[in-house]
Amino acid sequence: MNLDDLRHLWLHLQYNLVSIIICSAFLVFGLTVYIMTRPRHVYLVDYSCFLAPDHLKAPFDRFMEHSRLTGDFDESSLEFQRKILERSGLGEETYVPEAMHYIPPRPSMAAAREEAEQVMFGALDNLFANTNVNPKNIGILVVNCSLFNPTPSLSAMIVNKYKLRGNIRSFNLGGMGCSAGVIAVDLAKDLLQVHRNTYAVVVSTENITQNWYFGNKKSMLIPNCLFRVGGSAVLLSNKSGDKNRAKYKLVHVVRTHRGADDKAFRCVYQEQDDAGKTGVSLSKDLMAIAGEALKANITTLGPLVLPISEQLLFFATLVVKKLFNKKVKPYIPDFKLAFDHFCIHAGGRAVIDELEKNLQLLPVHVEASRMTLHRFGNTSSSSIWYELAYVEAKRRMRKGNRVWQIAFGSGFKCNSAVWEALRNVKPSHNGPWEDCIDKYPVKLVA
């Protein structure tokens, strides 16, 4: 290019100045809108699961002896509890809260607060220590606990304990069951799309102290046998700089709500029995309702994660069933082609058995769920995090692996979260499996 070429270029620009300015303005405006509105990646920096002290362990013999000595249960109820424990898939080292270790038990508001503080603060202390994050830098806080909702709220208790900043966006989710952990993550994700360059903490737990059932209605005794002390704290970030140190990236969240159906709405229901004693009743239709909720959930999730071959087979079977033969069984996609690890809510042995059967999974795919149920019991919404910690403790998580967290809860809800590992993930310090992972997997009694 010589001087004449430059002079001609300058003249050309002068003659087309308006066009150039307009095009440049549209280009800048378009880039600005794209940058401001594009979905932000949500990273899971780290998480922590609460490990209760040894003196809170409840072996079967001690559990049954305490149940007998309370004097609230008749012989039929005691025998029912014994059978549930034997068939539940729980081990001898699960935990019940301090108040339940006394004879008679001492449930109170103060004791319930102590349980909540012990679990939430224990998980958060470990999370902040492992991540070196200053609590003052937390911009979003979401806490979920179904059955214990004091005033001030659990989220306010955390704000007070860690002296979080005054403009923090805090939320307290109650009454949403064991699937509320995924709901809390979804809420945090949406908030992180709006608020730039910040951290979000999700705390998931359940409180047992004030929700132990002291009656003789069989359907309301099951939660006593399954639910145990536990909780988790998860640190999420939308900061691009955290990608290098984060464990996972959130890929999808899919939520399904069956509450419009009366049977689904009442299948997990808190109520009083004929004697006026409060508890949570589990319907005999629970597994069938959970199966329907799962089908609806995977119908939405499948197209997002499955390879095209599986989607075509599923769609073809659906068309044949609708148009020609209603007796044709629906095709169950092979989700093993989409996911490397499965974290199925450890709600009970029957829940895990049903999903293993319906999704055609191998024993290794449900190992984390079965071992979590054995070691920690049903810890409600936090169980999927104990399961993920199990996979990490076994050193099975590799870069690029995808994890499917599936949770069920009252309402009735089925919720899924999909995560992608950003590196070969090692277990965090003071993890819940640190002192016992070498013992697992254990052989379960059939």
Coordinates of C-alpha atoms in Angstrom, one line a residue:
M1 CA 0.0 0.0 0.0
N2 CA 1.5 3.4 -1.1
L3 CA 0.5 7.0 -0.4
D4 CA -2.0 7.2 -3.2
D5 CA -3.8 4.1 -1.9
L6 CA -4.0 5.7 1.6
R7 CA -5.3 9.0 0.1
H8 CA -8.0 7.1 -1.9
L9 CA -9.0 5.2 1.3
W10 CA -9.3 8.4 3.3
L11 CA -11.5 10.0 0.6
H12 CA -13.7 6.8 0.5
L13 CA -14.2 7.0 4.3
Q14 CA -15.1 10.7 4.1
Y15 CA -17.8 10.0 1.4
N16 CA -19.2 7.1 3.5
L17 CA -18.8 8.6 7.0
V18 CA -22.5 8.4 8.0
S19 CA -22.7 4.7 6.9
I20 CA -19.5 3.9 8.9
I21 CA -20.7 5.6 12.0
I22 CA -24.1 3.9 11.9
C23 CA -22.6 0.5 11.3
S24 CA -20.1 1.0 14.1
A25 CA -22.8 2.1 16.5
F26 CA -24.9 -1.0 15.7
L27 CA -21.9 -3.2 16.2
V28 CA -21.0 -1.6 19.5
F29 CA -24.6 -1.8 20.7
G30 CA -25.0 -5.4 19.6
L31 CA -21.8 -6.5 21.4
T32 CA -22.9 -4.6 24.5
V33 CA -26.3 -6.3 24.6
Y34 CA -24.7 -9.7 24.0
I35 CA -22.2 -9.2 26.8
M36 CA -24.8 -8.0 29.2
T37 CA -27.5 -10.6 28.5
R38 CA -25.5 -13.8 27.7
P39 CA -25.9 -16.5 30.4
R40 CA -23.2 -16.5 32.9
H41 CA -21.5 -19.7 33.8
V42 CA -22.1 -20.8 37.4
Y43 CA -19.2 -22.6 39.0
L44 CA -19.2 -24.8 42.1
V45 CA -16.1 -23.7 43.9
D46 CA -16.4 -26.2 46.7
Y47 CA -18.9 -27.7 49.2
S48 CA -18.8 -29.2 52.6
C49 CA -20.9 -31.8 54.4
F50 CA -21.5 -31.8 58.2
L51 CA -20.0 -34.7 60.1
A52 CA -21.7 -35.1 63.5
P53 CA -19.6 -36.0 66.6
D54 CA -19.4 -39.7 67.6
H55 CA -21.6 -39.3 70.7
L56 CA -24.6 -38.7 68.5
K57 CA -24.4 -42.1 66.8
A58 CA -27.5 -44.3 67.1
P59 CA -26.9 -48.0 66.7
F60 CA -30.0 -50.1 66.1
D61 CA -30.0 -51.6 69.6
R62 CA -29.7 -48.2 71.3
F63 CA -32.4 -46.7 69.0
M64 CA -34.9 -49.5 69.8
E65 CA -34.1 -49.4 73.6
H66 CA -34.7 -45.7 73.7
S67 CA -37.9 -46.1 71.7
R68 CA -39.1 -48.7 74.2
L69 CA -38.1 -46.6 77.3
T70 CA -39.9 -43.5 76.1
G71 CA -43.2 -45.2 76.8
D72 CA -44.9 -43.6 73.8
F73 CA -44.9 -46.7 71.5
D74 CA -47.0 -49.9 71.8
E75 CA -45.5 -53.3 71.1
S76 CA -46.8 -53.3 67.5
S77 CA -45.2 -49.9 66.8
L78 CA -41.9 -51.1 68.3
E79 CA -41.9 -54.2 66.2
F80 CA -42.7 -52.1 63.1
Q81 CA -39.8 -49.8 63.8
R82 CA -37.4 -52.8 64.2
K83 CA -38.4 -54.2 60.9
I84 CA -38.1 -50.9 59.1
L85 CA -34.6 -50.5 60.5
E86 CA -33.5 -54.0 59.4
R87 CA -34.8 -53.4 55.9
S88 CA -34.0 -49.7 55.5
G89 CA -30.4 -50.0 54.3
L90 CA -29.1 -47.8 57.2
G91 CA -26.0 -48.8 59.1
E92 CA -25.1 -48.7 62.7
E93 CA -23.3 -45.3 62.6
T94 CA -26.0 -42.8 61.6
Y95 CA -26.7 -39.8 63.9
V96 CA -29.7 -38.5 65.7
P97 CA -29.8 -35.1 67.5
E98 CA -28.8 -34.6 71.1
A99 CA -32.3 -34.2 72.4
M100 CA -33.2 -37.7 71.2
H101 CA -30.4 -39.3 73.3
Y102 CA -32.1 -38.4 76.6
I103 CA -34.7 -40.6 78.3
P104 CA -37.3 -39.3 77.9
P105 CA -36.4 -37.2 74.9
R106 CA -36.1 -33.4 75.3
P107 CA -37.4 -31.8 72.2
S108 CA -37.7 -28.0 72.5
M109 CA -37.2 -24.8 70.5
A110 CA -33.8 -24.3 72.2
A111 CA -32.7 -27.8 71.3
A112 CA -33.9 -27.5 67.7
R113 CA -31.9 -24.2 67.4
E114 CA -28.8 -25.9 68.8
E115 CA -29.2 -28.7 66.2
A116 CA -29.6 -26.2 63.4
E117 CA -26.6 -24.2 64.5
Q118 CA -24.4 -27.2 65.0
V119 CA -25.1 -28.5 61.5
M120 CA -25.2 -25.3 59.5
F121 CA -22.2 -23.6 61.3
G122 CA -20.2 -26.8 61.2
A123 CA -20.6 -27.2 57.4
L124 CA -20.0 -23.4 56.8
D125 CA -16.9 -23.2 59.0
N126 CA -15.3 -26.1 57.0
L127 CA -16.4 -24.5 53.7
F128 CA -14.9 -21.1 54.5
A129 CA -11.7 -22.8 55.8
N130 CA -11.2 -24.9 52.6
T131 CA -12.0 -22.1 50.1
N132 CA -10.3 -19.1 52.0
V133 CA -13.4 -17.0 51.2
N134 CA -14.2 -14.1 53.4
P135 CA -17.8 -14.4 54.5
K136 CA -18.1 -10.6 53.9
N137 CA -17.7 -11.4 50.2
I138 CA -20.9 -13.5 50.0
G139 CA -23.5 -11.7 48.1
I140 CA -26.3 -14.3 48.0
L141 CA -27.4 -16.7 50.7
V142 CA -30.1 -19.4 50.2
V143 CA -31.0 -21.8 53.1
N144 CA -33.5 -24.6 52.8
C145 CA -35.0 -26.6 55.7
S146 CA -38.5 -28.1 55.4
L147 CA -39.8 -28.6 58.9
F148 CA -38.0 -26.1 61.2
N149 CA -38.6 -22.4 60.4
P150 CA -38.0 -20.3 63.5
T151 CA -38.1 -16.5 63.8
P152 CA -35.6 -15.0 63.1
S153 CA -35.0 -17.4 60.2
L154 CA -32.2 -19.9 59.7
S155 CA -30.7 -17.6 57.1
A156 CA -30.8 -14.7 59.6
M157 CA -29.0 -17.0 62.1
I158 CA -26.2 -17.4 59.5
V159 CA -26.0 -13.7 58.8
N160 CA -25.7 -13.0 62.5
K161 CA -23.1 -15.7 63.1
Y162 CA -20.7 -14.7 60.3
K163 CA -21.6 -10.9 60.3
L164 CA -22.5 -11.0 56.6
R165 CA -22.9 -7.7 54.9
G166 CA -26.1 -5.6 55.1
N167 CA -27.0 -5.8 51.4
I168 CA -26.8 -9.6 51.1
R169 CA -29.7 -11.2 49.2
S170 CA -30.9 -13.9 51.7
F171 CA -33.7 -16.4 51.2
N172 CA -35.1 -19.1 53.5
L173 CA -37.0 -22.0 51.8
G174 CA -39.4 -24.0 54.0
G175 CA -41.7 -26.9 53.5
M176 CA -40.3 -28.0 50.2
G177 CA -39.1 -31.5 51.1
C178 CA -36.0 -33.5 50.3
S179 CA -35.7 -32.0 46.8
A180 CA -35.3 -28.4 48.1
G181 CA -31.5 -28.6 47.8
V182 CA -31.8 -28.6 44.0
I183 CA -34.4 -25.8 44.2
A184 CA -32.0 -23.7 46.3
V185 CA -29.3 -24.2 43.7
D186 CA -31.7 -23.2 40.9
L187 CA -32.6 -20.0 42.8
A188 CA -29.0 -19.2 43.4
K189 CA -28.2 -19.8 39.8
D190 CA -31.0 -17.4 38.7
L191 CA -29.7 -14.7 41.1
L192 CA -26.1 -15.2 39.8
Q193 CA -27.4 -14.4 36.3
V194 CA -28.5 -11.0 37.6
H195 CA -25.8 -10.0 40.1
R196 CA -22.4 -9.9 38.6
N197 CA -19.1 -10.9 40.1
T198 CA -20.3 -12.4 43.3
Y199 CA -20.5 -15.5 45.5
A200 CA -23.6 -17.5 46.5
V201 CA -23.8 -19.9 49.4
V202 CA -26.5 -22.6 49.5
V203 CA -27.1 -24.3 52.8
S204 CA -29.3 -27.5 52.8
T205 CA -30.4 -29.3 56.0
E206 CA -33.3 -30.8 57.9
N207 CA -34.1 -30.5 61.6
I208 CA -35.2 -33.6 63.5
T209 CA -35.4 -32.4 67.1
Q210 CA -38.9 -31.0 67.0
N211 CA -40.2 -33.3 64.3
W212 CA -39.8 -36.7 65.9
Y213 CA -43.1 -38.6 66.0
F214 CA -44.2 -40.0 69.3
G215 CA -47.4 -41.8 68.2
N216 CA -48.4 -45.2 66.9
K217 CA -49.6 -44.6 63.3
K218 CA -47.4 -46.8 61.1
S219 CA -47.2 -44.4 58.1
M220 CA -45.9 -41.7 60.4
L221 CA -43.3 -43.8 62.2
I222 CA -41.2 -44.4 59.0
P223 CA -39.5 -41.0 59.1
N224 CA -38.3 -41.7 62.6
C225 CA -36.4 -44.7 61.3
L226 CA -35.0 -43.1 58.2
F227 CA -34.2 -39.5 58.8
R228 CA -30.9 -38.6 60.4
V229 CA -28.7 -35.5 61.2
G230 CA -26.9 -34.0 58.3
G231 CA -26.4 -30.8 56.2
S232 CA -24.3 -29.3 53.5
A233 CA -23.0 -25.9 52.4
V234 CA -22.2 -25.1 48.8
L235 CA -20.2 -22.2 47.4
L236 CA -21.2 -21.0 43.9
S237 CA -19.6 -18.3 41.9
N238 CA -20.1 -16.4 38.6
K239 CA -16.6 -15.0 38.6
S240 CA -14.7 -16.0 35.5
G241 CA -11.5 -16.1 37.6
D242 CA -12.9 -18.9 39.7
K243 CA -13.1 -21.3 36.8
N244 CA -9.5 -22.4 37.4
R245 CA -10.1 -23.4 41.0
A246 CA -13.7 -24.5 40.8
K247 CA -14.6 -28.2 40.9
Y248 CA -17.7 -28.2 38.7
K249 CA -19.8 -26.1 36.3
L250 CA -23.5 -26.1 36.5
V251 CA -24.9 -27.4 33.2
H252 CA -28.7 -27.9 33.7
V253 CA -31.4 -27.7 36.3
V254 CA -34.8 -29.3 35.5
R255 CA -37.7 -29.1 38.0
T256 CA -40.9 -31.1 37.9
H257 CA -43.9 -30.3 40.1
R258 CA -46.9 -32.7 40.4
G259 CA -48.7 -30.7 43.1
A260 CA -51.8 -30.3 40.8
D261 CA -52.6 -33.9 41.4
D262 CA -54.3 -34.5 44.8
K263 CA -52.7 -37.9 45.4
A264 CA -49.3 -36.5 44.7
F265 CA -49.9 -33.5 46.8
R266 CA -50.8 -35.6 49.9
C267 CA -48.3 -38.5 49.5
V268 CA -45.9 -36.8 51.9
Y269 CA -48.1 -34.9 54.4
Q270 CA -47.4 -33.3 57.8
E271 CA -50.5 -33.8 60.0
Q272 CA -51.7 -34.9 63.4
D273 CA -52.8 -38.4 64.2
D274 CA -56.0 -39.3 66.1
A275 CA -54.2 -38.7 69.4
G276 CA -53.2 -35.2 68.3
K277 CA -49.5 -36.1 67.8
T278 CA -47.8 -34.4 64.9
G279 CA -45.7 -36.2 62.3
V280 CA -45.1 -36.7 58.6
S281 CA -47.2 -39.3 57.0
L282 CA -45.9 -41.3 53.9
S283 CA -48.5 -42.6 51.5
K284 CA -48.4 -46.2 50.3
D285 CA -48.6 -44.7 46.7
L286 CA -45.4 -42.8 47.2
M287 CA -43.2 -45.0 45.0
A288 CA -45.7 -45.0 42.1
I289 CA -46.1 -41.2 42.4
A290 CA -42.3 -40.8 42.5
G291 CA -42.1 -42.9 39.3
E292 CA -44.5 -40.7 37.5
A293 CA -42.6 -37.6 38.6
L294 CA -39.4 -39.1 37.4
K295 CA -40.8 -39.9 34.0
A296 CA -42.0 -36.3 33.6
N297 CA -38.6 -35.0 34.7
I298 CA -36.5 -37.1 32.4
T299 CA -38.8 -36.3 29.4
T300 CA -37.6 -32.7 29.8
L301 CA -34.0 -33.5 30.8
G302 CA -33.5 -36.2 28.1
P303 CA -33.3 -33.9 25.0
L304 CA -30.8 -31.7 26.9
V305 CA -28.3 -34.4 27.7
L306 CA -28.9 -37.5 25.6
P307 CA -27.1 -38.3 22.3
I308 CA -29.3 -37.9 19.2
S309 CA -29.6 -41.7 18.7
E310 CA -31.3 -42.1 22.1
Q311 CA -33.6 -39.2 21.5
L312 CA -34.7 -40.6 18.1
L313 CA -35.5 -44.1 19.7
F314 CA -37.4 -42.4 22.5
F315 CA -39.4 -40.2 20.1
A316 CA -40.1 -43.1 17.7
T317 CA -41.5 -45.3 20.5
L318 CA -43.6 -42.4 21.7
V319 CA -45.1 -41.9 18.3
V320 CA -45.9 -45.6 17.8
K321 CA -47.5 -45.7 21.3
K322 CA -49.7 -42.7 20.6
L323 CA -50.8 -43.6 17.1
F324 CA -50.9 -47.4 16.8
N325 CA -50.6 -49.4 20.0
K326 CA -51.1 -48.0 23.5
K327 CA -49.7 -51.2 25.0
V328 CA -46.2 -50.6 23.6
K329 CA -43.9 -50.0 26.5
P330 CA -42.2 -46.5 26.4
Y331 CA -38.5 -46.6 25.6
I332 CA -36.3 -45.9 28.5
P333 CA -33.3 -44.0 27.2
D334 CA -29.8 -45.1 28.3
F335 CA -28.8 -42.3 30.6
K336 CA -25.4 -44.1 31.1
L337 CA -24.5 -42.6 27.8
A338 CA -25.1 -39.1 29.1
F339 CA -23.8 -39.3 32.7
D340 CA -20.7 -40.8 34.3
H341 CA -22.0 -40.6 37.9
F342 CA -25.5 -40.7 39.5
C343 CA -26.4 -39.1 42.9
I344 CA -29.8 -40.4 43.7
H345 CA -31.4 -39.0 46.8
A346 CA -30.9 -41.5 49.6
G347 CA -34.5 -41.4 50.7
G348 CA -34.7 -45.1 51.4
R349 CA -33.7 -48.4 50.0
A350 CA -36.9 -48.7 48.0
V351 CA -36.2 -45.3 46.2
I352 CA -32.8 -46.4 45.1
D353 CA -34.0 -49.9 44.1
E354 CA -36.7 -48.3 42.0
L355 CA -34.4 -45.9 40.1
E356 CA -31.8 -48.5 39.6
K357 CA -34.5 -50.7 37.9
N358 CA -36.3 -48.0 35.9
L359 CA -33.1 -46.3 34.6
Q360 CA -31.4 -49.7 34.0
L361 CA -28.4 -48.7 36.0
L362 CA -25.5 -50.9 37.2
P363 CA -24.7 -51.5 40.9
V364 CA -21.7 -49.2 40.6
H365 CA -23.9 -46.3 39.5
V366 CA -26.0 -46.5 42.7
E367 CA -23.1 -47.3 45.0
A368 CA -22.7 -43.7 46.2
S369 CA -26.4 -43.6 47.1
R370 CA -26.5 -46.9 48.9
M371 CA -23.4 -46.2 50.9
T372 CA -24.6 -42.7 51.9
L373 CA -27.9 -44.2 53.1
H374 CA -25.9 -46.8 55.0
R375 CA -23.4 -44.4 56.6
F376 CA -25.5 -41.3 57.2
G377 CA -29.2 -42.3 56.7
N378 CA -31.6 -40.0 54.9
T379 CA -30.2 -36.5 55.5
S380 CA -33.0 -35.0 53.3
S381 CA -31.9 -32.4 50.8
S382 CA -28.2 -32.7 51.7
S383 CA -27.9 -36.4 50.8
I384 CA -27.0 -35.7 47.2
W385 CA -23.9 -33.8 48.4
Y386 CA -22.8 -36.7 50.7
E387 CA -23.1 -38.9 47.6
L388 CA -21.0 -36.6 45.5
A389 CA -18.4 -36.5 48.3
Y390 CA -18.3 -40.3 48.2
V391 CA -17.5 -40.3 44.5
E392 CA -14.7 -37.8 45.1
A393 CA -13.4 -39.8 48.1
K394 CA -13.2 -42.9 45.8
R395 CA -11.1 -40.8 43.3
R396 CA -13.5 -41.5 40.5
M397 CA -14.2 -38.0 39.3
R398 CA -12.3 -37.1 36.2
K399 CA -12.2 -33.9 34.1
G400 CA -15.2 -33.7 31.8
N401 CA -17.3 -36.3 33.8
R402 CA -20.9 -35.4 34.1
V403 CA -22.9 -35.9 37.3
W404 CA -26.7 -36.2 37.6
Q405 CA -28.2 -35.3 41.0
I406 CA -31.8 -36.5 41.3
A407 CA -33.9 -35.5 44.3
F408 CA -37.6 -36.2 45.3
G409 CA -39.6 -34.1 47.7
S410 CA -43.0 -33.4 49.1
G411 CA -45.4 -31.5 47.0
F412 CA -44.7 -33.8 45.0
K413 CA -41.5 -32.8 43.2
C414 CA -38.7 -34.4 41.2
N415 CA -35.7 -32.2 40.5
S416 CA -32.5 -32.7 38.6
A417 CA -29.1 -30.9 38.5
V418 CA -26.4 -31.7 36.1
W419 CA -22.8 -30.8 36.8
E420 CA -19.6 -31.1 34.7
A421 CA -16.2 -31.7 36.4
L422 CA -13.7 -29.0 35.4
R423 CA -10.7 -31.1 36.5
N424 CA -9.8 -34.4 38.2
V425 CA -11.6 -33.7 41.5
K426 CA -10.0 -34.7 44.8
P427 CA -11.9 -34.8 48.1
S428 CA -11.8 -31.6 50.1
H429 CA -10.1 -31.5 53.5
N430 CA -12.3 -32.7 56.4
G431 CA -14.7 -34.4 54.1
P432 CA -17.5 -36.6 55.6
W433 CA -15.8 -39.8 54.2
E434 CA -12.3 -39.0 55.2
D435 CA -12.1 -41.4 58.2
C436 CA -14.1 -44.3 56.8
I437 CA -13.9 -44.4 53.0
D438 CA -11.5 -47.4 53.0
K439 CA -14.3 -49.5 54.6
Y440 CA -16.7 -48.9 51.7
P441 CA -18.5 -50.2 49.8
V442 CA -19.9 -52.6 52.4
K443 CA -22.0 -55.6 51.7
L444 CA -25.7 -54.9 52.5
V445 CA -28.1 -57.4 53.9
A446 CA -30.6 -58.5 51.3

